[in-house]
Coordinates of C-alpha atoms and ligand atoms in Angstrom, one line a residue:
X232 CA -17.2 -31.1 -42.7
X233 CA -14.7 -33.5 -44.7
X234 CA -13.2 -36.3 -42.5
X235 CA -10.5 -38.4 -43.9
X236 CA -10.6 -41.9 -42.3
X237 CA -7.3 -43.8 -42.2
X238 CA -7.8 -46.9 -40.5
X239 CA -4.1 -48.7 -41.2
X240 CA -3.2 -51.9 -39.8
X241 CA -3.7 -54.5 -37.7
X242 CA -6.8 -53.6 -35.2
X243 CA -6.8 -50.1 -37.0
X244 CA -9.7 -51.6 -39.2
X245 CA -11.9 -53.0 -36.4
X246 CA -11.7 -50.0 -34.1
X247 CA -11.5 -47.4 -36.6
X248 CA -15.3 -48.6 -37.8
X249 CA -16.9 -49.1 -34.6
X250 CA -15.6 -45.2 -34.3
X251 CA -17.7 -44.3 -37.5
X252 CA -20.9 -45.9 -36.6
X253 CA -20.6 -43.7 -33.8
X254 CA -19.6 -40.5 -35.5
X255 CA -22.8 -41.3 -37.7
X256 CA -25.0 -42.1 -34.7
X257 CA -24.5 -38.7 -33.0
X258 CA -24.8 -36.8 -36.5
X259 CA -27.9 -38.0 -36.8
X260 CA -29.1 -37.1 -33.4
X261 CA -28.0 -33.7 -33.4
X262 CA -28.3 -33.1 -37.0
X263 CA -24.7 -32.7 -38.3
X264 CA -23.2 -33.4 -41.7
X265 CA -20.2 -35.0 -42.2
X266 CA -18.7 -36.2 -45.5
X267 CA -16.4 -38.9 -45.0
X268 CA -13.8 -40.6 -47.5
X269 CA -11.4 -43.4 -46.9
X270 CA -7.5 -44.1 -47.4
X271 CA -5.0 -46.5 -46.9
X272 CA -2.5 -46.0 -44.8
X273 CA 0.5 -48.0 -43.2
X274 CA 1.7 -51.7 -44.2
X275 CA -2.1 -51.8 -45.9
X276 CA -1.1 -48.8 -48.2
X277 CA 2.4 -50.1 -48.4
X278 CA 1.0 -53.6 -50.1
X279 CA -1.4 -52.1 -52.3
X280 CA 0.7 -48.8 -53.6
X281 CA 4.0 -49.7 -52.3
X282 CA 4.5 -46.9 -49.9
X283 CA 3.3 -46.0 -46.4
X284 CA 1.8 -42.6 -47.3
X285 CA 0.8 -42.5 -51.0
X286 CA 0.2 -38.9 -52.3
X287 CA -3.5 -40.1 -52.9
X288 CA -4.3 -40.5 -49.2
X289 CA -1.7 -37.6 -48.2
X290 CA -3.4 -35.0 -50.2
X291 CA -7.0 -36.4 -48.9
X292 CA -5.7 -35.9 -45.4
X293 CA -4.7 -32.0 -46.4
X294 CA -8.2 -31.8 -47.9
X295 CA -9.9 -32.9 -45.2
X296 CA -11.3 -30.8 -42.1
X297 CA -10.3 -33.8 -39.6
X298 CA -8.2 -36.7 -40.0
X299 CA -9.3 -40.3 -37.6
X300 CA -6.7 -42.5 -37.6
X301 CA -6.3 -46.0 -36.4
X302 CA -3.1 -47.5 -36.0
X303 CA 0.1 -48.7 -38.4
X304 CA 2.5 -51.5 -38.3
X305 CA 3.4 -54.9 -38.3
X306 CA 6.3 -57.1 -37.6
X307 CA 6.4 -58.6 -40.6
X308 CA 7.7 -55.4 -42.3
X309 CA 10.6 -54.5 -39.4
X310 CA 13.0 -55.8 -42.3
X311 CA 12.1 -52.9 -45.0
X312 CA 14.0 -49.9 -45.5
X313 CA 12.9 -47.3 -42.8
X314 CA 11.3 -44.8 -45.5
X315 CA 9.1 -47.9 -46.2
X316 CA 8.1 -48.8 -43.0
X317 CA 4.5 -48.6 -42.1
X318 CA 5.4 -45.9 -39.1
X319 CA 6.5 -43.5 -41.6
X320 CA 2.9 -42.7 -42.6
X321 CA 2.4 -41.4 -39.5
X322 CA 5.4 -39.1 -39.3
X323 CA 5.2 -38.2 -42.2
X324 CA 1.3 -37.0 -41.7
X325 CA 2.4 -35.1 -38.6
X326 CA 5.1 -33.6 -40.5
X327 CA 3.1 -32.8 -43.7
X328 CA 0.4 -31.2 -41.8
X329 CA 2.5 -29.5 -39.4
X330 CA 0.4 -31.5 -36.4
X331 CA 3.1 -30.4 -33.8
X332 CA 0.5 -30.1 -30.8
X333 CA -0.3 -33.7 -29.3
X334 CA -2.7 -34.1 -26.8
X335 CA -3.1 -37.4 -24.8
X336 CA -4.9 -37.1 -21.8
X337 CA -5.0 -39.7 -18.8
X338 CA -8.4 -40.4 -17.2
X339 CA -9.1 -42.8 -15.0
X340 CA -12.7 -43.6 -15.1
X341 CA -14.7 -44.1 -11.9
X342 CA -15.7 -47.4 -12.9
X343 CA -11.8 -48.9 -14.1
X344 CA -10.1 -47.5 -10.9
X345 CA -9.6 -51.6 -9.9
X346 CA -8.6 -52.1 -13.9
X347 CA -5.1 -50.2 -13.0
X348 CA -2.2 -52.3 -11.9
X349 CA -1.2 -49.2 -9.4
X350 CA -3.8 -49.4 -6.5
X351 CA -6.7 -47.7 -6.9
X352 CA -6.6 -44.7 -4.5
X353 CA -3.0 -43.7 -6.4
X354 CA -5.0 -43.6 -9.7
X355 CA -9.2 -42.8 -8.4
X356 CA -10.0 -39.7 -10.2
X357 CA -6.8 -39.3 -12.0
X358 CA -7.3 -36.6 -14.3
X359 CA -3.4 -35.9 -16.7
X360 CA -2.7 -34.0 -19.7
X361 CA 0.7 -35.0 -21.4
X362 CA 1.3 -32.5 -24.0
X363 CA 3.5 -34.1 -26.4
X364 CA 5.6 -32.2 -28.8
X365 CA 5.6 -34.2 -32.5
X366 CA 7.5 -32.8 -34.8
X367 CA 10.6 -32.0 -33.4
X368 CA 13.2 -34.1 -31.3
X369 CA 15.4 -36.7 -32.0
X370 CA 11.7 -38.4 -34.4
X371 CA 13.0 -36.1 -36.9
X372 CA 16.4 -34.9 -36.5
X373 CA 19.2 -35.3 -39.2
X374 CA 21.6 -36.1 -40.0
X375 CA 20.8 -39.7 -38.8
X376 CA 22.2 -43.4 -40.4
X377 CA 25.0 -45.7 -39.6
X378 CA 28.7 -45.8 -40.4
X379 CA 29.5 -48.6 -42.1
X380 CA 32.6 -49.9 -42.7
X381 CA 31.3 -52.5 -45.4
X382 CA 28.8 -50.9 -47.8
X383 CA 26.0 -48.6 -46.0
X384 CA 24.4 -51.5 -45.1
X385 CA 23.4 -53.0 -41.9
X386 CA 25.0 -56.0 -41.6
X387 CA 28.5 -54.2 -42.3
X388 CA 27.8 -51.2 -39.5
X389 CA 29.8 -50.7 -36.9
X390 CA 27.6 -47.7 -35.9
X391 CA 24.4 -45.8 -35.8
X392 CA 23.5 -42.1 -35.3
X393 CA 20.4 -39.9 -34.9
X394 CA 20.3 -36.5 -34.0
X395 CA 18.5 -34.9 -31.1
X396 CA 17.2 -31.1 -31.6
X397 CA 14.8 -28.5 -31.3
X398 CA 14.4 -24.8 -32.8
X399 CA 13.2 -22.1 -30.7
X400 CA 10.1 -21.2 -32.5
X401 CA 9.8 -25.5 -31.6
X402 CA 9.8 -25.3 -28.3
X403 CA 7.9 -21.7 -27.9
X404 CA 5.1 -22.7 -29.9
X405 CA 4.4 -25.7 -27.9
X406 CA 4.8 -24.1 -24.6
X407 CA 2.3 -21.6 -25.3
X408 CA 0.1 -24.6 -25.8
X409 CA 0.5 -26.3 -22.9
X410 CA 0.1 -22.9 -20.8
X411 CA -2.9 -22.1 -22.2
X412 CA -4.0 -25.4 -21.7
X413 CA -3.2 -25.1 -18.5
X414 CA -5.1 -22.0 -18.0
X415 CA -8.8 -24.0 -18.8
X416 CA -7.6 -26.9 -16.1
X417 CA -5.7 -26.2 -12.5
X418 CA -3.0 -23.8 -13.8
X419 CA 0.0 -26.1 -13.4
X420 CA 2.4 -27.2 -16.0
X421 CA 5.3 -29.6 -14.9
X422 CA 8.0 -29.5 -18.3
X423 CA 9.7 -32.9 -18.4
X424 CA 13.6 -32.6 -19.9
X425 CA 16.4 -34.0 -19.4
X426 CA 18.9 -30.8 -18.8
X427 CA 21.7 -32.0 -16.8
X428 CA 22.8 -34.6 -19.4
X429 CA 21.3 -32.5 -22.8
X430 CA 22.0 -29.3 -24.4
X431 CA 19.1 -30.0 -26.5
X432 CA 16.7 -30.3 -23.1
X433 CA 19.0 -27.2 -21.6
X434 CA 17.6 -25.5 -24.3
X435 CA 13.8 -26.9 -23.7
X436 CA 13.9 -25.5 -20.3
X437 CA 15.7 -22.4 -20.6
X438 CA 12.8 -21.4 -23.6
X439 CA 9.5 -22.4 -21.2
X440 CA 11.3 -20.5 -18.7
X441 CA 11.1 -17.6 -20.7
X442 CA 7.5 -18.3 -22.2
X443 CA 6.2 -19.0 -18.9
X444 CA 6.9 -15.0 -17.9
X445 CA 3.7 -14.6 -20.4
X446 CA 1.4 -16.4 -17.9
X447 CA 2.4 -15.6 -14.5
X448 CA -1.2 -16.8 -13.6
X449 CA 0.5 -20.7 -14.3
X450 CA 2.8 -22.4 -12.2
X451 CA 5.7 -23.9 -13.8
X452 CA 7.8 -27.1 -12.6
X453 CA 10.6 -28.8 -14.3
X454 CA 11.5 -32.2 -14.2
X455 CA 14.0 -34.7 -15.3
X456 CA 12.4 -37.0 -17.0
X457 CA 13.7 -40.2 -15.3
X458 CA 12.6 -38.9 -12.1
X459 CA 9.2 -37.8 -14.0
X460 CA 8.7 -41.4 -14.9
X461 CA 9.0 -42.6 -11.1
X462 CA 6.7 -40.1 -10.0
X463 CA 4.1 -41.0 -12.4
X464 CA 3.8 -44.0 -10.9
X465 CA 4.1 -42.9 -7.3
X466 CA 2.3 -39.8 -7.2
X467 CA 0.2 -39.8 -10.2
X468 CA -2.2 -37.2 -9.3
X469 CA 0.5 -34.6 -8.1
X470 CA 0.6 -33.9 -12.4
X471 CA -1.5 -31.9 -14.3
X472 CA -0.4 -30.7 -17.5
X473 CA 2.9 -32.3 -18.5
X474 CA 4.4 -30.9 -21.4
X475 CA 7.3 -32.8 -22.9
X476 CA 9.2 -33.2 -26.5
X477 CA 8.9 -36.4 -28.7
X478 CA 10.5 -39.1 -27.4
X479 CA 10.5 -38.5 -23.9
X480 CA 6.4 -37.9 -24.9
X481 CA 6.4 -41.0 -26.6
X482 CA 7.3 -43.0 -23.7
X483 CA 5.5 -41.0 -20.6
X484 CA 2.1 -41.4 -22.9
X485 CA 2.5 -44.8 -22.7
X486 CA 3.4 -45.2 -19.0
X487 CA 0.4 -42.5 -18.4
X488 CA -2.3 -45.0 -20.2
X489 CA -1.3 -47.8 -17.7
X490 CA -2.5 -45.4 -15.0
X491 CA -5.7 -45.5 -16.0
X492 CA -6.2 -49.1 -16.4
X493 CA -5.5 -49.8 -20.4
X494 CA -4.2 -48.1 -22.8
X495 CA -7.0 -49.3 -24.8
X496 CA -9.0 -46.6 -23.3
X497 CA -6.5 -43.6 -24.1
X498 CA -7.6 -40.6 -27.1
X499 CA -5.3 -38.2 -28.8
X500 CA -5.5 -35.5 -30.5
X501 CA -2.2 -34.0 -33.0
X502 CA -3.5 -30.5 -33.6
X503 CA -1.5 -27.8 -35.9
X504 CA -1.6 -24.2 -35.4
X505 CA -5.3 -23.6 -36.5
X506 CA -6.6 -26.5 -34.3
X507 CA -6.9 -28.8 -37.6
X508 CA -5.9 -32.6 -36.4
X509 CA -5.6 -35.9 -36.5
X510 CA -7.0 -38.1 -33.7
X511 CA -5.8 -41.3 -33.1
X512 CA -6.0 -43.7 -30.4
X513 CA -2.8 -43.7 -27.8
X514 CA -2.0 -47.6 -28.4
X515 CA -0.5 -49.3 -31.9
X516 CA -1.8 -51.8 -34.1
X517 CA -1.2 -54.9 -31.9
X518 CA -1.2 -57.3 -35.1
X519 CA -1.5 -60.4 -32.3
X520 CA -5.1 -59.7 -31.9
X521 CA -5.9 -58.1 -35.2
X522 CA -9.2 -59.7 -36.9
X523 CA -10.0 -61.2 -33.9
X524 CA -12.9 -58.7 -32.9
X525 CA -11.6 -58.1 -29.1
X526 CA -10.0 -55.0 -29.8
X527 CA -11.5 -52.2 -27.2
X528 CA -12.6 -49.3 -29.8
X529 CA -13.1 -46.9 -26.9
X530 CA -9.6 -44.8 -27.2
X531 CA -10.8 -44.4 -31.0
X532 CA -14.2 -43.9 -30.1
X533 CA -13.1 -41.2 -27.5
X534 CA -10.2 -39.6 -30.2
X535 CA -13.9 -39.3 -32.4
X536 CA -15.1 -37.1 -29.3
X537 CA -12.1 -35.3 -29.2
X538 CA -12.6 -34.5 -32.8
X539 CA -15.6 -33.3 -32.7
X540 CA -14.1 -30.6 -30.0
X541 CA -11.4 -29.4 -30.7
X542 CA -11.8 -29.1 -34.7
X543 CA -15.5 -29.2 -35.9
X544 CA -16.7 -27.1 -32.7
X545 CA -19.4 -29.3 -31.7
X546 CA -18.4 -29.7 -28.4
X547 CA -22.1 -31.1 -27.4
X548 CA -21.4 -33.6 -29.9
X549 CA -18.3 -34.6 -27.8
X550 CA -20.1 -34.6 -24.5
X551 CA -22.3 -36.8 -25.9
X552 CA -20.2 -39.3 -27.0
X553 CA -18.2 -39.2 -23.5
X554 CA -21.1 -39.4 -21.3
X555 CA -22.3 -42.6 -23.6
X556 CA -18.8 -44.5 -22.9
X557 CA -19.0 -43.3 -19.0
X558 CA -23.0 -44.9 -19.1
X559 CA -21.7 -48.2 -21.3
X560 CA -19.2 -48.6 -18.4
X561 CA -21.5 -48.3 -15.7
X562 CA -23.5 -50.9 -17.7
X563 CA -20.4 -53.6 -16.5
X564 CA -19.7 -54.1 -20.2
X565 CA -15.8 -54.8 -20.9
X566 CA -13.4 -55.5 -23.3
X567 CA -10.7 -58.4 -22.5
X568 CA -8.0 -55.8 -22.2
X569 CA -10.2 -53.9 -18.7
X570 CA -12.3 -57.0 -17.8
X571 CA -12.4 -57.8 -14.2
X572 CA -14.5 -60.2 -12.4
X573 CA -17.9 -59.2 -12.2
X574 CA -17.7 -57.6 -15.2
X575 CA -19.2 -58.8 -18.9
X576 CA -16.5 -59.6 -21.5
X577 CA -17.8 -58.0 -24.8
X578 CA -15.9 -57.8 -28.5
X579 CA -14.9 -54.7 -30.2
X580 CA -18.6 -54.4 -32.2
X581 CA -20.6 -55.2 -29.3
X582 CA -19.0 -52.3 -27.5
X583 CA -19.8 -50.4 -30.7
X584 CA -23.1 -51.2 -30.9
X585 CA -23.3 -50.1 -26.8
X586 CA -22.1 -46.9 -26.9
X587 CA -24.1 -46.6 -30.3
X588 CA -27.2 -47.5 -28.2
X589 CA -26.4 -45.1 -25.2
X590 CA -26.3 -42.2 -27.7
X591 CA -29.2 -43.1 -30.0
X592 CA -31.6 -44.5 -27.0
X593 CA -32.5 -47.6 -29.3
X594 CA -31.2 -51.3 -28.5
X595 CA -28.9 -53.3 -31.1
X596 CA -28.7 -56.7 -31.5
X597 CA -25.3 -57.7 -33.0
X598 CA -25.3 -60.1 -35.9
X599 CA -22.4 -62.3 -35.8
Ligands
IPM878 C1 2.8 -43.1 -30.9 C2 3.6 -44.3 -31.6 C3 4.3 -43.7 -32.8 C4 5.4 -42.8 -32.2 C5 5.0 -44.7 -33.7 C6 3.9 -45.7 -34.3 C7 5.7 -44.1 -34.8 O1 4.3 -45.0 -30.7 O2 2.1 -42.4 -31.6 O3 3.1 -43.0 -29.7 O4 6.5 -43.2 -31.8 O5 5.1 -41.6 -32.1
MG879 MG1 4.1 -44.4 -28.7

């Protein structure tokens, strides 16, 4: 089992290695083999090679079983040329690979219920699956620029454009996904759109309409997705599969991970058709505490897990790991970004080396 590691930028590094020592500490308790080889990625790949995705680390991600990913960008290269931009290496791996699946569930664990800024019987055993579409939408739509009336160049624009759409093979193929995800949870699938204002999201809903008649066993919903973003913060709980596209994906993730107390503590997976994926934490790179060791690893940690699931089949493997982050937890140990008081304040290796030692059964002293 090949893994291509791509930790990127800013915390990407830190989080993206506490992630590995993990990997390594449950293959060597239940005996797996993985090969791992590393890539840059992002503004790191961008100073070194001059581009985001070089064909070097895009041809190791195709060669690889599983790709873990850590995070990309960096203010300090908003003024390149979009192609250049360190958020273009994660398009363009989702493109590449065909990754149009994206899974980001929202748990709230037992022991962060007080960590969520919504009060904690709205959030206490919250349990979401937003099913993201990520290769589609308005992310990827053309045409898309500005209209200049100078020279193509921003400074001379007097407008901007980007194009909204989805295919109906799009739209199908993620249904089906989210149904049968559905089917393995509490059979209820609530598609977010935004149909009285977009033929695009007309479209969206008219196509799961006609998918859902394959699964009459799953109830459907449909939401617009302004009122889905108020009732994910009144009603959290009523969800339980969301499916959604890009954009409106993009920002429900993020509102979802505040649910559950940080979004420090939120996996993904981006799976294509043959469940080969990337896995990625929810959050970004947040440069303003990058190489300061307070990162919390556990969404990268927990993207690991979902790894080992859903693309090299160990699903014990991935219990493990789970179970070892719900025992650290218990333990009262915190990152800055879900302390609370009573709790211990811990950096991004000692919470490493803690959900190392909940899986291995050994203590670690961290050397600092
Ligand atoms: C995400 C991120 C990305 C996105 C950015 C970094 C391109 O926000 O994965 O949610 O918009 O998809
Ligand atoms: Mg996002």
């Amino acid at each position: 089992m090949k893994i291509a590691i791509l930790p990127g930028d800013g915390i990407g590094t830190e989080i993206v290695a506490e992630a590995e020592r993990v990997l390594a500490a449950v293959a060597d308790v239940h005996g797996l083999k993985f090969e791992t080889e590393h890539a840059l990625v992002g503004g790191a790949a961008y100073e070194a090679h001059g581009h985001p995705l070089p064909d070097s680390t895009l041809n190791l991600a195709k060669s690889a079983d599983a790709i873990l990913f850590g995070a990309v960008g960096d203010w300090k290269y908003d003024k390149l040329d979009r192609p250049l931009r360190p958020e273009q290496a994660i398009l363009g791996l989702r493109k590449h690979l065909g990754l149009f699946a994206n899974f980001r569930p929202a748990l709230c664990y037992e022991q962060l219920t007080h960590a969520s800024s919504l009060k904690p019987e709205l959030v206490a055993g919250l349990d979401i699956l937003i099913i993201r579409e990520l290769t589609g939408d308005i992310y990827f739509g053309q045409p898309r620029g500005r209209r200049t009336a100078v020279d193509g160049h921003f400074p001379g624009a007097e407008e901007a454009f980007d194009t909204m759409r989805y295919s109906k093979p799009e739209i199908e193929r993620i249904a089906h996904v989210a149904f049968q995800a559905a089917r393995k949870r509490s059979k209820k699938v609530t598609s977010v759109d935004k149909a009285n204002v977009l033929e695009t999201f007309q479209f969206w809903k008219d196509v799961v309409t006609e998918v859902h008649a394959q699964y009459p066993d799953v109830e459907l919903q449909h939401m617009y997705v302004d009122n889905a973003a108020m009732q994910l913060v009144k009603a959290p709980k009523a969800f339980d599969v969301v499916v959604t596209g890009n954009m409106f994906g993009d920002i429900l993730s993020d509102e979802a991970a505040m649910l559950t107390g940080s979004i420090g503590m939120l996996p993904s997976a981006s799976l294509d058709k043959a469940n080969k994926g990337l896995y990625e934490p929810s959050h970004g790179s947040a440069p303003d505490i990058a190489g300061k060791g307070v990162a919390n690893p556990l969404a990268t940690i927990l993207s690991a897990a979902m790894m080992l699931r859903f693309t090299l089949n160990q699903p014990t493997a991935a219990d493990h790991i789970e179970s070892a982050v719900r025992s650290v937890l218990s333990s009262g140990l915190r990152t800055g970004d879900i302390w609370s008081e009573g709790t211990k304040r811990v950096g991004t290796r000692e919470m490493g080396d803690a959900v190392v030692a909940a899986i291995t059964g050994k203590t670690i002293t961290t050397k600092t």
